[in-house]
């Protein structure tokens, strides 16, 4: 194995700045320090207590209050993709379950209020409690009874013309909401998605701010079930039902819609799908920042696994005493994981830029039309490519809210789960032990394949829309030369692969449509093809984000020598993983597939001397995330981290 040299501090700092992307430089170190300090607030004299809460709920409640004091004002934070991403990254790598609480509080609950209310301060004490962390924010949209429940929400908010109030009700067991709300004894305020009914007529799905519970238990009319366990992401989950809960007019997040005392209703968006898309636009805050959190978990997983493999000796008979990282299979897996984490980091930066662009456009013209009725936000089309408006909702609402952001969410959680699982496997027993953090990272990413917008449904909707739009897109040349070691090779392959899948599916759709087929009969045999097209689109977005990030790297020989082979290795790893699909469309040939292992060997050899630089820049700061995995002497670190009997057995 090539001798490793110490990283240059200046190059590491520059690379860390590239990986962080735009945003406040000092926020991440402050948040990491705050989130890793001991939870001593509960023992402080005069600290508020939560007598009925679980230890985890108490810890999370106190942490939310500490965060609120350290963060920018909530209304400002919820409009800042880069600050919200920094918070997401730090919470994710320190404590994945707490990151879920942070995500629900800031990215979903508070962001809904900031986006859909004319003035959050109108909520008075409710907004004050949420923005200071004295009430935990929750987002209630999923209902347990039906698939794709977001398209058919049955919780109702009926307008009462006599009082001007709204009456929130759960009509049956299938309409019960599910979320992380099972913590008794903690103040909780929810944004609840419900179907507005006026004089018996359905006026679309809106969000309402609802008091769920306080330190003494559920609010009047609110019923919270006993806890439900999700082992991959342990939190206090439960079902929620509403029994004619009365809401003041100010608790309706009307987003420009109006309703007078006579029951005259007006919505400037004009259609139920447009209203649903706008109500769920809070997904943009989640999807714009979640990829950065997934990237942080993936980077930490890869760096810890690489350090562990570099220090760990093996007694295998081929090379007794050699480091595990000497083996090519280990290099392909872990350096490949580091390359995938780098690509995921670039995709996270790209997602934040897409949301920032969408916000700027909305600020210029106001919040309408809704995201699903405008050209795709943040799309960077190929030359001559004409982006079209979203084509509606079929499997779920998410791709219609914001196609590239929803697809990047799906890409990010799957990539992070893949990296964390590979690192776990390559570390053996050490990868499974909870103190080494990899199991928590993998559990979160795996759980979020369904949470935050089901990834499979997102990709199905994206692929379906892309196939229907393919007739309006310009052609894309298939790369003629296989130069796998060049960073530009994979973006070109990804573009060509997506184009060929889209035009092929478009052609098949036209043929079947001419036969008179429509709806499920038309699409049922084509669903796997639509999903593959959605996945190819995700790969293309990520590859182009990687290329854009590389273009910003300063002219520094040390950085270029590390990042160019890292980007090329990502392309080779992806091409090998997707070889069957790429061969089917013809964007690569069998000779290229056979050459991939040798190309990966060469790229690993080029990367190994730069591992210290990459690990220094891509891992958490030294001492920020204590864990045995990655320590120079793993056995000593692990034994020091556990309790031992005070007396040795006789």
Coordinates of C-alpha atoms in Angstrom, one line a residue:
X1 CA 0.0 0.0 0.0
X2 CA 1.2 3.5 -0.9
X3 CA 2.8 5.4 2.0
X4 CA 0.4 8.1 3.2
X5 CA 1.6 11.7 3.9
X6 CA 0.1 14.2 6.4
X7 CA -2.5 16.5 4.9
X8 CA -1.6 20.1 4.2
X9 CA -3.7 22.3 6.5
X10 CA -4.4 24.9 3.9
X11 CA -5.6 22.3 1.3
X12 CA -7.8 20.6 3.9
X13 CA -9.4 23.9 4.9
X14 CA -10.1 24.8 1.3
X15 CA -11.6 21.4 0.6
X16 CA -13.7 21.6 3.8
X17 CA -15.0 24.9 2.5
X18 CA -15.9 23.4 -0.9
X19 CA -17.7 20.5 0.8
X20 CA -19.7 22.9 3.1
X21 CA -20.8 25.0 0.2
X22 CA -22.2 28.5 0.7
X23 CA -23.4 29.6 4.2
X24 CA -22.1 30.8 7.5
X25 CA -18.6 29.4 8.3
X26 CA -18.9 29.4 12.1
X27 CA -22.3 27.8 12.4
X28 CA -21.2 24.2 12.0
X29 CA -18.5 24.2 14.7
X30 CA -20.9 25.9 17.2
X31 CA -23.7 23.5 16.5
X32 CA -21.4 20.4 16.8
X33 CA -20.2 21.6 20.1
X34 CA -23.7 22.3 21.4
X35 CA -25.1 19.0 20.2
X36 CA -22.3 16.9 21.7
X37 CA -22.1 18.6 25.1
X38 CA -23.6 16.7 28.0
X39 CA -27.3 17.1 28.7
X40 CA -27.0 18.8 32.1
X41 CA -29.8 21.2 31.8
X42 CA -32.3 18.9 33.4
X43 CA -30.3 18.9 36.6
X44 CA -29.9 22.7 36.8
X45 CA -31.7 24.5 39.6
X46 CA -35.1 25.8 38.4
X47 CA -34.9 23.8 35.1
X48 CA -38.4 23.0 33.8
X49 CA -39.4 19.4 34.3
X50 CA -41.3 17.0 32.1
X51 CA -42.6 14.6 34.8
X52 CA -44.5 12.2 32.4
X53 CA -42.0 12.2 29.6
X54 CA -39.6 9.5 28.6
X55 CA -35.8 10.2 29.1
X56 CA -35.4 10.5 25.3
X57 CA -38.3 13.0 25.1
X58 CA -36.9 15.1 28.0
X59 CA -33.5 15.1 26.3
X60 CA -34.9 16.1 23.0
X61 CA -37.1 18.8 24.5
X62 CA -34.1 20.4 26.3
X63 CA -31.9 20.2 23.2
X64 CA -34.5 22.0 21.1
X65 CA -34.5 24.8 23.6
X66 CA -30.7 25.0 23.5
X67 CA -30.7 25.0 19.8
X68 CA -33.3 27.8 19.6
X69 CA -31.0 30.0 21.7
X70 CA -28.0 29.3 19.4
X71 CA -29.7 29.5 16.0
X72 CA -30.8 32.5 14.0
X73 CA -34.5 33.6 14.5
X74 CA -36.8 30.8 13.3
X75 CA -38.4 32.8 10.5
X76 CA -35.0 33.6 9.1
X77 CA -33.6 30.1 9.6
X78 CA -36.6 28.5 7.7
X79 CA -35.8 30.6 4.6
X80 CA -32.0 30.0 4.6
X81 CA -31.2 26.7 2.8
X82 CA -27.5 26.8 3.9
X83 CA -28.1 27.5 7.6
X84 CA -30.8 24.8 7.7
X85 CA -28.5 22.4 6.0
X86 CA -25.7 23.1 8.5
X87 CA -28.2 22.3 11.3
X88 CA -29.3 19.2 9.6
X89 CA -25.8 17.9 9.0
X90 CA -24.7 18.5 12.6
X91 CA -27.8 16.9 14.1
X92 CA -27.7 13.9 11.8
X93 CA -24.1 12.9 12.5
X94 CA -24.3 13.5 16.3
X95 CA -27.7 11.8 16.9
X96 CA -29.9 10.5 14.0
X97 CA -33.1 10.2 16.1
X98 CA -32.7 13.7 17.3
X99 CA -32.2 14.9 13.8
X100 CA -35.7 13.5 13.0
X101 CA -37.0 15.7 15.8
X102 CA -35.1 18.7 14.4
X103 CA -36.4 18.0 10.9
X104 CA -40.0 17.7 12.1
X105 CA -39.7 20.9 14.2
X106 CA -37.9 23.2 11.8
X107 CA -38.0 21.9 8.2
X108 CA -41.7 20.8 8.4
X109 CA -43.7 22.4 11.2
X110 CA -42.0 25.9 11.4
X111 CA -41.3 26.0 7.7
X112 CA -45.0 25.4 7.0
X113 CA -46.0 28.3 9.1
X114 CA -43.3 30.6 7.6
X115 CA -44.3 29.6 4.1
X116 CA -48.1 29.5 4.4
X117 CA -49.0 32.1 7.0
X118 CA -49.1 35.8 6.1
X119 CA -47.4 36.6 9.4
X120 CA -46.3 33.8 11.8
X121 CA -46.5 36.4 14.7
X122 CA -50.3 36.3 14.3
X123 CA -50.2 32.9 16.1
X124 CA -49.1 34.8 19.2
X125 CA -48.1 32.5 22.1
X126 CA -48.1 29.4 19.8
X127 CA -45.4 30.9 17.5
X128 CA -43.4 32.2 20.5
X129 CA -43.4 28.7 22.1
X130 CA -42.4 27.0 18.8
X131 CA -39.7 29.5 17.8
X132 CA -38.1 29.3 21.2
X133 CA -38.3 25.5 21.4
X134 CA -40.7 25.5 24.4
X135 CA -43.1 23.5 22.3
X136 CA -42.0 20.7 20.0
X137 CA -43.1 21.1 16.4
X138 CA -44.8 18.1 14.7
X139 CA -46.0 17.7 11.1
X140 CA -49.1 15.5 10.6
X141 CA -49.9 14.5 7.0
X142 CA -49.7 10.6 6.7
X143 CA -52.8 8.7 7.4
X144 CA -52.6 5.0 8.1
X145 CA -55.6 3.5 6.2
X146 CA -54.7 3.8 2.5
X147 CA -51.7 3.8 0.2
X148 CA -50.8 7.2 -1.3
X149 CA -52.8 8.8 1.6
X150 CA -51.4 12.2 0.8
X151 CA -53.5 12.2 -2.4
X152 CA -56.7 11.4 -0.5
X153 CA -56.4 13.0 2.9
X154 CA -59.6 12.4 4.9
X155 CA -59.0 14.3 8.1
X156 CA -61.5 17.2 7.8
X157 CA -61.6 20.8 9.0
X158 CA -65.2 22.0 8.7
X159 CA -65.9 25.7 8.7
X160 CA -68.5 26.8 11.3
X161 CA -70.1 30.0 10.0
X162 CA -71.6 30.8 13.4
X163 CA -68.3 31.1 15.2
X164 CA -65.8 31.5 12.4
X165 CA -64.0 28.5 13.8
X166 CA -62.9 25.3 12.1
X167 CA -63.8 21.9 13.5
X168 CA -61.0 19.3 13.1
X169 CA -62.2 15.7 13.0
X170 CA -60.9 12.2 12.2
X171 CA -63.8 10.5 10.4
X172 CA -62.7 6.9 11.0
X173 CA -59.8 4.6 12.0
X174 CA -58.1 4.8 8.6
X175 CA -57.8 8.5 8.8
X176 CA -55.7 8.5 12.0
X177 CA -52.4 10.4 11.6
X178 CA -49.0 8.9 12.2
X179 CA -45.9 10.7 13.4
X180 CA -43.3 11.0 16.2
X181 CA -45.8 12.4 18.7
X182 CA -45.9 9.7 21.4
X183 CA -44.0 11.5 24.1
X184 CA -46.4 12.2 27.0
X185 CA -45.6 15.1 29.2
X186 CA -44.0 17.4 26.5
X187 CA -45.6 20.4 25.0
X188 CA -46.3 19.7 21.3
X189 CA -47.8 21.9 18.5
X190 CA -48.6 20.3 15.1
X191 CA -49.2 21.5 11.6
X192 CA -52.0 19.2 10.5
X193 CA -52.9 18.7 6.8
X194 CA -56.7 18.4 6.6
X195 CA -59.4 18.8 4.0
X196 CA -61.3 22.1 4.3
X197 CA -65.0 21.7 4.1
X198 CA -67.3 24.7 3.7
X199 CA -71.1 24.2 3.7
X200 CA -70.4 20.6 2.9
X201 CA -68.2 21.3 -0.1
X202 CA -64.6 20.1 -0.4
X203 CA -62.3 23.2 -0.8
X204 CA -58.9 21.3 -0.9
X205 CA -56.2 20.4 1.6
X206 CA -54.9 23.1 3.8
X207 CA -52.6 23.2 6.9
X208 CA -53.8 24.1 10.4
X209 CA -51.8 24.8 13.5
X210 CA -53.1 22.6 16.4
X211 CA -52.2 22.3 20.0
X212 CA -51.5 18.6 20.6
X213 CA -50.3 18.3 24.2
X214 CA -48.7 20.0 27.1
X215 CA -46.8 18.8 30.2
X216 CA -50.0 17.3 31.6
X217 CA -51.1 15.3 28.5
X218 CA -53.1 15.6 25.2
X219 CA -55.1 18.7 24.5
X220 CA -59.0 18.5 24.7
X221 CA -60.3 16.5 21.8
X222 CA -56.9 15.2 20.8
X223 CA -56.3 11.4 21.3
X224 CA -52.7 10.1 21.1
X225 CA -52.2 6.3 21.1
X226 CA -49.7 4.3 23.0
X227 CA -46.2 4.1 21.4
X228 CA -45.3 2.4 18.2
X229 CA -41.7 1.2 17.7
X230 CA -39.6 1.8 14.6
X231 CA -36.3 0.0 15.4
X232 CA -34.4 1.6 12.5
X233 CA -35.2 5.1 13.8
X234 CA -36.1 4.9 17.5
X235 CA -38.4 7.7 18.5
X236 CA -41.7 8.1 20.4
X237 CA -44.1 7.3 17.5
X238 CA -47.9 7.1 17.9
X239 CA -51.2 7.6 16.1
X240 CA -53.3 10.7 16.5
X241 CA -57.1 11.2 16.2
X242 CA -59.1 14.4 16.5
X243 CA -62.6 14.6 18.0
X244 CA -64.2 17.9 16.9
X245 CA -61.2 20.1 18.0
X246 CA -62.2 23.7 17.5
X247 CA -59.6 25.9 15.9
X248 CA -59.6 29.7 15.8
X249 CA -59.4 31.4 12.3
X250 CA -55.8 32.4 12.9
X251 CA -54.9 28.7 13.1
X252 CA -55.7 28.2 9.5
X253 CA -52.6 28.6 7.3
X254 CA -54.7 30.1 4.5
X255 CA -51.8 31.0 2.1
X256 CA -53.8 33.7 0.3
X257 CA -57.2 31.9 0.3
X258 CA -60.1 33.7 1.9
X259 CA -63.3 32.8 3.6
X260 CA -65.8 35.3 4.9
X261 CA -68.5 35.0 7.5
X262 CA -71.1 34.2 4.9
X263 CA -69.1 31.2 3.8
X264 CA -67.8 32.7 0.5
X265 CA -64.6 31.0 -0.3
X266 CA -61.9 32.0 -2.7
X267 CA -58.6 30.3 -3.5
X268 CA -56.3 32.1 -6.0
X269 CA -54.7 28.7 -7.0
X270 CA -58.0 27.5 -8.5
X271 CA -57.7 23.8 -8.4
X272 CA -57.5 21.1 -5.7
X273 CA -54.3 19.6 -7.0
X274 CA -52.7 23.1 -7.1
X275 CA -53.7 23.7 -3.5
X276 CA -52.4 20.3 -2.4
X277 CA -49.1 20.9 -4.1
X278 CA -48.8 24.3 -2.5
X279 CA -49.8 23.0 1.0
X280 CA -47.1 20.4 0.7
X281 CA -44.5 22.8 -0.6
X282 CA -42.9 22.5 2.8
X283 CA -41.3 19.4 1.2
X284 CA -38.9 21.7 -0.5
X285 CA -37.3 22.7 2.8
X286 CA -36.9 19.0 3.7
X287 CA -35.6 17.8 0.4
X288 CA -33.3 20.8 -0.1
X289 CA -31.5 20.0 3.2
X290 CA -31.9 16.3 3.7
X291 CA -29.3 15.4 1.1
X292 CA -26.7 17.4 3.0
X293 CA -27.5 15.5 6.1
X294 CA -27.3 12.2 4.3
X295 CA -24.0 13.3 2.8
X296 CA -22.6 14.1 6.3
X297 CA -23.6 10.6 7.5
X298 CA -22.1 9.0 4.4
X299 CA -18.8 10.9 4.8
X300 CA -18.5 10.0 8.4
X301 CA -19.2 6.3 7.7
X302 CA -16.6 6.2 5.0
X303 CA -13.9 8.0 6.9
X304 CA -14.3 5.9 10.0
X305 CA -14.3 2.7 8.0
X306 CA -11.2 3.7 6.1
X307 CA -9.3 4.6 9.2
X308 CA -10.4 1.4 10.8
X309 CA -9.2 -0.6 7.8
X310 CA -5.9 1.2 7.6
X311 CA -5.1 0.4 11.3
X312 CA -6.6 -3.1 11.5
X313 CA -4.2 -6.0 10.8
X314 CA -5.4 -9.2 9.2
X315 CA -4.1 -12.8 9.8
X316 CA -5.2 -13.9 6.3
X317 CA -2.7 -16.3 4.9
X318 CA -2.1 -14.3 1.7
X319 CA -0.3 -11.5 3.6
X320 CA -0.2 -12.1 7.4
X321 CA 0.0 -8.8 9.4
X322 CA -1.1 -6.6 6.4
X323 CA -3.6 -3.9 6.9
X324 CA -7.1 -4.7 5.8
X325 CA -7.0 -1.7 3.4
X326 CA -4.2 -3.4 1.5
X327 CA -6.7 -5.6 -0.2
X328 CA -8.2 -4.4 -3.5
X329 CA -11.7 -5.5 -2.6
X330 CA -11.6 -3.4 0.6
X331 CA -10.2 -0.4 -1.4
X332 CA -13.0 -0.7 -4.0
X333 CA -15.6 -0.8 -1.3
X334 CA -14.4 1.9 1.0
X335 CA -12.7 4.3 -1.4
X336 CA -15.8 3.8 -3.6
X337 CA -17.9 4.6 -0.6
X338 CA -15.9 7.8 0.0
X339 CA -16.3 8.7 -3.7
X340 CA -20.1 8.2 -3.4
X341 CA -20.2 10.3 -0.2
X342 CA -18.4 13.1 -2.2
X343 CA -20.9 12.9 -5.0
X344 CA -23.7 12.9 -2.4
X345 CA -22.2 16.0 -0.9
X346 CA -22.2 17.7 -4.3
X347 CA -25.8 16.7 -4.8
X348 CA -26.6 18.3 -1.4
X349 CA -25.1 21.6 -2.5
X350 CA -27.0 21.4 -5.7
X351 CA -30.3 20.7 -3.8
X352 CA -29.8 23.8 -1.7
X353 CA -29.1 25.9 -4.8
X354 CA -32.3 24.7 -6.4
X355 CA -34.3 25.7 -3.4
X356 CA -32.5 29.1 -3.1
X357 CA -33.3 29.7 -6.8
X358 CA -37.0 28.7 -6.3
X359 CA -37.2 31.0 -3.3
X360 CA -35.7 33.9 -5.2
X361 CA -38.2 33.4 -8.1
X362 CA -41.1 33.2 -5.7
X363 CA -39.9 36.4 -4.0
X364 CA -39.9 38.2 -7.4
X365 CA -43.4 37.1 -8.4
X366 CA -45.2 36.1 -5.2
X367 CA -46.1 32.5 -4.2
X368 CA -48.3 31.7 -7.2
X369 CA -48.6 29.8 -9.4
X370 CA -47.9 26.8 -7.2
X371 CA -44.7 24.9 -7.7
X372 CA -46.3 22.1 -9.6
X373 CA -47.7 24.5 -12.3
X374 CA -44.5 26.3 -13.1
X375 CA -41.4 25.2 -15.0
X376 CA -39.3 22.8 -13.0
X377 CA -37.5 24.8 -10.3
X378 CA -33.7 24.9 -10.5
X379 CA -33.5 22.6 -13.6
X380 CA -30.4 23.2 -15.6
X381 CA -31.5 21.8 -18.9
X382 CA -29.2 20.5 -21.6
X383 CA -28.6 22.9 -24.4
X384 CA -31.8 23.3 -26.3
X385 CA -33.8 21.4 -23.7
X386 CA -37.2 22.9 -22.9
X387 CA -38.3 22.2 -19.4
X388 CA -42.1 21.7 -19.2
X389 CA -44.5 22.3 -16.3
X390 CA -45.1 19.4 -13.9
X391 CA -47.7 17.0 -15.4
X392 CA -49.7 16.4 -12.3
X393 CA -49.9 13.8 -9.6
X394 CA -50.3 10.1 -10.2
X395 CA -48.6 8.0 -7.5
X396 CA -48.0 10.7 -4.9
X397 CA -47.9 14.5 -4.8
X398 CA -44.2 14.9 -4.2
X399 CA -42.7 15.1 -7.7
X400 CA -45.5 17.6 -8.7
X401 CA -44.4 19.8 -5.7
X402 CA -40.8 20.0 -6.9
X403 CA -39.5 17.3 -9.2
X404 CA -35.7 17.7 -8.9
X405 CA -35.7 18.2 -5.2
X406 CA -38.0 15.2 -4.5
X407 CA -35.8 13.1 -6.8
X408 CA -32.6 14.2 -5.1
X409 CA -34.2 13.2 -1.7
X410 CA -34.8 9.7 -3.1
X411 CA -31.2 9.6 -4.5
X412 CA -29.7 10.8 -1.3
X413 CA -31.3 8.4 1.2
X414 CA -30.6 5.4 -1.0
X415 CA -27.0 6.4 -1.6
X416 CA -26.4 7.1 2.1
X417 CA -28.0 3.8 3.1
X418 CA -25.8 2.0 0.5
X419 CA -22.6 3.6 1.8
X420 CA -23.4 3.1 5.5
X421 CA -24.3 -0.6 4.9
X422 CA -21.2 -1.2 2.9
X423 CA -19.0 0.3 5.6
X424 CA -20.8 -1.7 8.3
X425 CA -20.2 -4.9 6.3
X426 CA -16.5 -4.1 5.7
X427 CA -15.9 -3.4 9.4
X428 CA -17.5 -6.7 10.5
X429 CA -18.6 -6.7 14.2
X430 CA -17.3 -3.2 14.7
X431 CA -19.7 -1.9 12.1
X432 CA -22.7 -3.3 14.0
X433 CA -21.9 -1.9 17.4
X434 CA -24.0 1.1 18.4
X435 CA -21.2 3.2 19.9
X436 CA -19.5 3.2 16.5
X437 CA -22.4 5.1 15.0
X438 CA -22.7 3.3 11.6
X439 CA -25.9 1.4 12.6
X440 CA -27.6 4.7 13.5
X441 CA -26.7 6.2 10.2
X442 CA -27.8 3.2 8.2
X443 CA -31.1 3.0 10.1
X444 CA -32.0 6.6 9.5
X445 CA -31.2 6.5 5.8
X446 CA -33.0 3.2 5.4
X447 CA -36.1 4.5 7.2
X448 CA -36.2 7.6 5.1
X449 CA -36.6 5.7 1.9
X450 CA -40.2 5.7 2.8
X451 CA -40.4 8.7 5.1
X452 CA -40.3 12.3 3.8
X453 CA -42.0 11.2 0.6
X454 CA -41.8 7.6 -0.5
X455 CA -38.8 7.3 -2.8
X456 CA -40.2 4.6 -5.0
X457 CA -43.4 6.7 -5.7
X458 CA -41.3 9.8 -6.3
X459 CA -39.2 8.0 -8.9
X460 CA -42.3 6.5 -10.5
X461 CA -43.9 9.9 -10.9
X462 CA -40.7 11.5 -12.2
X463 CA -40.1 8.7 -14.7
X464 CA -43.7 8.8 -15.9
X465 CA -43.5 12.6 -16.5
X466 CA -40.1 12.4 -18.2
X467 CA -41.4 9.8 -20.6
X468 CA -44.4 11.9 -21.5
X469 CA -42.2 15.0 -22.0
X470 CA -39.5 13.2 -24.0
X471 CA -41.0 14.2 -27.3
X472 CA -40.2 17.8 -26.5
X473 CA -36.6 17.2 -25.6
X474 CA -33.6 17.5 -27.9
X475 CA -31.4 14.5 -28.6
X476 CA -28.3 13.6 -26.6
X477 CA -25.1 12.1 -28.1
X478 CA -23.8 8.8 -26.7
X479 CA -20.1 9.1 -25.7
X480 CA -18.0 7.3 -28.3
X481 CA -14.8 6.8 -26.2
X482 CA -14.6 5.0 -22.9
X483 CA -12.2 7.1 -20.8
X484 CA -13.4 5.9 -17.4
X485 CA -10.6 7.6 -15.5
X486 CA -11.7 11.1 -16.7
X487 CA -14.1 12.9 -14.3
X488 CA -16.3 14.1 -17.2
X489 CA -17.0 10.5 -18.4
X490 CA -19.7 9.6 -16.0
X491 CA -21.9 12.8 -16.4
X492 CA -21.9 12.2 -20.1
X493 CA -22.9 8.5 -19.7
X494 CA -25.6 9.5 -17.2
X495 CA -27.1 12.0 -19.5
X496 CA -27.1 9.7 -22.5
X497 CA -28.6 6.8 -20.4
X498 CA -31.5 9.0 -19.2
X499 CA -32.2 10.3 -22.7
X500 CA -32.3 6.8 -24.2
X501 CA -34.6 5.5 -21.5
X502 CA -36.9 8.5 -21.8
X503 CA -37.2 8.3 -25.6
X504 CA -37.6 4.5 -25.5
X505 CA -40.4 4.7 -23.0
X506 CA -42.0 7.6 -24.8
X507 CA -42.1 5.6 -28.0
X508 CA -43.7 2.6 -26.2
X509 CA -46.3 4.9 -24.6
X510 CA -47.3 6.3 -28.0
X511 CA -47.6 2.8 -29.5
X512 CA -49.8 1.6 -26.6
X513 CA -51.9 4.8 -26.6
X514 CA -52.6 4.3 -30.3
X515 CA -54.0 0.9 -29.3
X516 CA -56.6 2.8 -27.2
X517 CA -55.0 1.9 -23.8
X518 CA -55.1 4.4 -21.0
X519 CA -54.8 4.7 -17.2
X520 CA -53.6 1.6 -15.4
X521 CA -54.0 -0.6 -18.5
X522 CA -51.6 1.7 -20.3
X523 CA -49.0 2.1 -17.5
X524 CA -49.1 -1.2 -15.6
X525 CA -46.6 -3.1 -17.7
X526 CA -44.4 0.0 -17.9
X527 CA -44.0 0.8 -14.2
X528 CA -40.6 -0.8 -13.7
X529 CA -39.4 1.1 -16.8
X530 CA -40.7 4.4 -15.4
X531 CA -39.0 3.7 -12.1
X532 CA -35.7 3.0 -13.9
X533 CA -36.1 6.3 -15.8
X534 CA -36.6 8.1 -12.6
X535 CA -33.5 6.6 -11.1
X536 CA -31.5 7.5 -14.3
X537 CA -32.7 11.1 -13.9
X538 CA -31.5 11.1 -10.3
X539 CA -28.1 9.8 -11.4
X540 CA -27.9 12.5 -14.0
X541 CA -28.7 15.2 -11.5
X542 CA -26.1 13.9 -9.1
X543 CA -23.5 13.6 -11.8
X544 CA -24.0 17.1 -13.0
X545 CA -23.9 18.4 -9.4
X546 CA -20.5 16.7 -9.0
X547 CA -19.2 18.2 -12.3
X548 CA -20.4 21.7 -11.2
X549 CA -18.6 21.3 -7.9
X550 CA -15.4 20.2 -9.5
X551 CA -15.5 23.3 -11.7
X552 CA -15.3 25.5 -8.6
X553 CA -12.2 23.8 -7.2
X554 CA -9.3 26.3 -7.2
X555 CA -6.2 25.7 -9.3
X556 CA -4.4 23.8 -6.5
X557 CA -2.4 20.7 -7.5
X558 CA -3.0 18.9 -4.2
X559 CA -6.8 19.3 -4.5
X560 CA -6.9 18.4 -8.1
X561 CA -4.8 15.3 -7.5
X562 CA -7.3 14.1 -4.8
X563 CA -10.6 15.2 -6.2
X564 CA -10.3 14.3 -9.9
X565 CA -9.6 10.6 -9.2
X566 CA -12.3 10.6 -6.5
X567 CA -14.9 11.9 -8.9
X568 CA -13.8 9.4 -11.6
X569 CA -13.9 6.6 -9.1
X570 CA -17.5 7.5 -8.3
X571 CA -18.3 7.2 -12.0
X572 CA -16.6 3.8 -12.2
X573 CA -18.4 2.5 -9.1
X574 CA -21.8 3.7 -10.5
X575 CA -21.1 2.2 -13.9
X576 CA -20.2 -1.2 -12.4
X577 CA -23.4 -1.1 -10.1
X578 CA -25.6 -0.2 -13.1
X579 CA -23.7 -2.2 -15.8
X580 CA -26.7 -4.3 -16.8
X581 CA -28.9 -1.3 -17.5
X582 CA -26.1 0.6 -19.2
X583 CA -25.4 -2.4 -21.5
X584 CA -29.1 -2.6 -22.3
X585 CA -29.3 1.0 -23.6
X586 CA -26.0 0.6 -25.3
X587 CA -24.3 3.6 -23.7
X588 CA -21.4 1.4 -22.7
X589 CA -20.2 -1.9 -24.2
X590 CA -19.0 -5.2 -22.8
X591 CA -15.4 -4.2 -23.2
X592 CA -15.9 -1.1 -21.0
X593 CA -17.6 -3.2 -18.3
X594 CA -14.6 -5.6 -18.4
X595 CA -12.2 -2.7 -18.0
X596 CA -13.9 -1.2 -15.0
X597 CA -12.1 -3.2 -12.3
X598 CA -8.7 -2.3 -13.7
X599 CA -9.7 1.3 -13.9
X600 CA -10.8 1.2 -10.3
X601 CA -7.5 -0.3 -9.3
X602 CA -5.6 2.6 -11.0
X603 CA -7.9 5.2 -9.4
X604 CA -7.5 3.7 -5.9
X605 CA -3.7 3.8 -6.4
X606 CA -4.0 7.5 -7.2
X607 CA -6.2 8.2 -4.2
X608 CA -4.3 6.4 -1.5
X609 CA -1.5 9.0 -1.1
X610 CA -4.2 11.6 -0.6
X611 CA -6.3 9.8 2.0
X612 CA -5.0 11.9 4.9
X613 CA -6.2 15.1 3.1
X614 CA -9.5 13.6 2.2
X615 CA -10.1 12.1 5.7
X616 CA -9.2 15.4 7.4
X617 CA -11.6 17.4 5.2
X618 CA -14.5 15.0 4.9
X619 CA -14.6 13.7 8.4
X620 CA -15.9 15.5 11.5
X621 CA -13.3 17.6 13.4
X622 CA -11.0 15.7 15.7
X623 CA -12.8 14.9 19.0
X624 CA -16.2 16.2 17.8
X625 CA -17.8 12.7 17.5
X626 CA -16.2 10.4 20.0
X627 CA -16.4 6.7 18.9
X628 CA -14.0 3.8 19.0
X629 CA -14.3 3.1 15.3
X630 CA -11.5 4.8 13.4
X631 CA -9.2 5.1 16.5
X632 CA -5.5 4.2 16.0
X633 CA -5.9 1.4 18.5
X634 CA -9.5 0.3 18.1
X635 CA -9.3 -2.4 20.8
X636 CA -8.0 0.0 23.4
X637 CA -10.6 2.6 22.5
X638 CA -13.5 0.1 22.6
X639 CA -12.5 -1.3 26.0
X640 CA -12.1 2.2 27.4
X641 CA -15.6 3.1 26.3
X642 CA -17.4 0.4 28.3
X643 CA -17.9 -0.2 32.0
X644 CA -16.0 -3.0 33.7
X645 CA -16.6 -4.6 37.2
X646 CA -14.9 -2.7 39.9
X647 CA -13.4 -6.0 41.2
X648 CA -11.9 -8.7 39.2
X649 CA -13.6 -12.1 39.6
X650 CA -11.7 -14.4 41.8

